[in-house]
């Protein structure tokens, strides 16, 4: 889906006039954001294309992480693509299972005294985020059949 289509879907599910008013933008500008390649017509990128451009220029995932956090989510970056010969499925699945065990261990250790400190909560969050990251990468490698690359990635993160 292209950015203008995403904006159209979001804005049309609300009221276009209300969206424009609350953003302090003209109705015509909001409509331009919903058109394909609005930049050629008005010289202005839509907000999604502008964020993408900022990300491309800086290369900082923090921009996307912040946006996902504001939307109540979490950003998991997909791994680089490209198949390699050799497939090591079992070591990769074992790494995911081990990381899940690490999450459960962090939770049970923290909850042993019926309270969870800020530091314990941070550790649980860290382990959980790592599990989500590894699982997303695993699914991506499964889709591409690239298990050797997954094993290398896991080993490089010292997660064994």
Coordinates of C-alpha atoms in Angstrom, one line a residue:
X1 CA 0.0 0.0 0.0
X2 CA 1.3 3.4 -0.9
X3 CA 1.4 6.4 1.6
X4 CA -1.4 8.3 -0.1
X5 CA -3.6 5.2 0.2
X6 CA -2.8 4.8 3.9
X7 CA -3.7 8.4 4.5
X8 CA -6.9 8.1 2.5
X9 CA -7.9 5.1 4.5
X10 CA -7.3 6.8 7.8
X11 CA -8.8 10.1 6.9
X12 CA -11.9 8.7 5.2
X13 CA -12.7 6.6 8.2
X14 CA -12.9 9.9 10.1
X15 CA -14.3 13.1 8.9
X16 CA -12.0 14.9 6.4
X17 CA -13.1 18.4 7.5
X18 CA -12.6 17.4 11.2
X19 CA -9.1 16.1 10.4
X20 CA -8.1 19.2 8.5
X21 CA -9.5 21.5 11.2
X22 CA -7.7 19.6 14.1
X23 CA -4.4 19.6 12.2
X24 CA -4.8 23.3 11.4
X25 CA -4.4 22.5 7.7
X26 CA -6.5 23.4 4.7
X27 CA -9.0 20.9 3.4
X28 CA -7.4 21.0 0.0
X29 CA -4.0 20.1 1.4
X30 CA -5.4 17.1 3.2
X31 CA -7.1 16.0 0.0
X32 CA -3.8 16.4 -1.8
X33 CA -2.1 14.1 0.7
X34 CA -4.7 11.5 -0.4
X35 CA -3.7 11.7 -4.1
X36 CA -1.0 9.7 -5.8
X37 CA 2.3 11.6 -6.0
X38 CA 1.0 14.8 -4.5
X39 CA 4.5 16.2 -4.4
X40 CA 4.5 16.7 -8.2
X41 CA 1.3 18.7 -8.0
X42 CA 1.7 20.8 -4.9
X43 CA 5.5 20.6 -4.2
X44 CA 4.7 19.2 -0.7
X45 CA 5.2 15.7 0.5
X46 CA 2.5 14.1 2.5
X47 CA 3.3 13.5 6.2
X48 CA 4.1 9.8 5.8
X49 CA 6.4 10.4 2.9
X50 CA 8.1 13.2 4.9
X51 CA 8.7 10.8 7.8
X52 CA 10.0 8.2 5.4
X53 CA 12.3 10.8 3.9
X54 CA 13.6 11.9 7.3
X55 CA 14.2 8.2 8.2
X56 CA 16.1 7.7 4.9
X57 CA 18.3 10.7 5.4
X58 CA 19.1 10.0 9.1
X59 CA 19.0 6.2 9.1
X60 CA 17.8 6.3 12.7
X61 CA 15.2 3.7 13.7
X62 CA 14.4 5.8 16.7
X63 CA 12.0 7.9 14.5
X64 CA 10.0 4.8 13.7
X65 CA 10.2 3.4 17.2
X66 CA 8.9 6.6 18.6
X67 CA 5.9 6.6 16.2
X68 CA 5.1 3.0 16.9
X69 CA 5.3 3.7 20.7
X70 CA 2.9 6.6 20.3
X71 CA 0.5 4.2 18.5
X72 CA 0.8 1.7 21.3
X73 CA 3.1 -0.7 19.4
X74 CA 6.7 -1.7 19.0
X75 CA 8.9 -1.5 15.9
X76 CA 10.6 -4.7 14.8
X77 CA 13.0 -4.2 11.9
X78 CA 13.0 -6.9 9.2
X79 CA 16.4 -8.5 8.6
X80 CA 18.2 -7.9 5.3
X81 CA 17.0 -10.2 2.5
X82 CA 19.0 -12.6 0.3
X83 CA 19.0 -16.3 0.3
X84 CA 22.2 -18.3 1.1
X85 CA 22.9 -22.0 0.7
X86 CA 22.4 -24.2 3.7
X87 CA 19.4 -24.2 6.1
X88 CA 19.7 -24.7 9.8
X89 CA 16.2 -24.7 11.1
X90 CA 16.7 -26.5 14.5
X91 CA 19.3 -24.2 16.0
X92 CA 17.2 -21.2 15.0
X93 CA 14.1 -22.6 16.6
X94 CA 16.1 -23.6 19.7
X95 CA 17.3 -20.0 20.0
X96 CA 13.7 -18.7 20.0
X97 CA 12.6 -21.3 22.6
X98 CA 15.6 -20.3 24.8
X99 CA 14.8 -16.6 24.5
X100 CA 11.2 -17.4 25.5
X101 CA 12.6 -19.2 28.5
X102 CA 14.7 -16.1 29.3
X103 CA 11.5 -14.0 29.3
X104 CA 9.7 -16.5 31.6
X105 CA 12.8 -16.6 33.9
X106 CA 12.9 -12.8 34.2
X107 CA 9.2 -12.7 35.0
X108 CA 9.4 -15.4 37.6
X109 CA 12.5 -14.1 39.2
X110 CA 11.0 -10.6 39.4
X111 CA 7.7 -11.8 40.8
X112 CA 9.2 -14.1 43.5
X113 CA 8.7 -11.4 46.2
X114 CA 5.2 -10.4 45.0
X115 CA 6.5 -7.1 43.7
X116 CA 8.4 -5.9 40.6
X117 CA 10.9 -3.1 40.8
X118 CA 11.6 -0.6 38.1
X119 CA 14.9 -2.4 37.3
X120 CA 13.1 -5.8 37.1
X121 CA 10.5 -4.3 34.9
X122 CA 13.2 -2.9 32.6
X123 CA 14.8 -6.4 32.4
X124 CA 11.4 -8.0 31.6
X125 CA 10.8 -5.4 28.9
X126 CA 14.3 -6.0 27.4
X127 CA 13.9 -9.8 27.3
X128 CA 10.4 -9.4 25.8
X129 CA 11.6 -7.0 23.1
X130 CA 14.4 -9.3 22.2
X131 CA 12.0 -12.2 21.9
X132 CA 9.8 -10.2 19.6
X133 CA 12.8 -9.1 17.5
X134 CA 14.1 -12.7 17.2
X135 CA 10.7 -14.1 16.4
X136 CA 10.0 -11.6 13.7
X137 CA 13.4 -12.3 12.2
X138 CA 12.7 -16.0 12.4
X139 CA 9.4 -15.7 10.6
X140 CA 11.2 -13.5 7.9
X141 CA 13.9 -16.1 7.4
X142 CA 11.2 -18.9 7.2
X143 CA 9.4 -16.9 4.5
X144 CA 12.7 -16.7 2.6
X145 CA 14.1 -20.1 3.5
X146 CA 17.3 -18.5 4.8
X147 CA 18.1 -20.3 8.0
X148 CA 21.8 -20.1 7.8
X149 CA 21.6 -16.3 7.8
X150 CA 19.3 -16.5 10.9
X151 CA 21.8 -18.6 12.8
X152 CA 24.6 -16.2 12.0
X153 CA 22.4 -13.3 13.2
X154 CA 21.6 -15.0 16.4
X155 CA 25.2 -15.9 17.1
X156 CA 26.3 -12.3 16.4
X157 CA 23.9 -11.0 19.0
X158 CA 25.5 -13.4 21.6
X159 CA 22.1 -14.8 22.5
X160 CA 23.0 -18.4 22.6

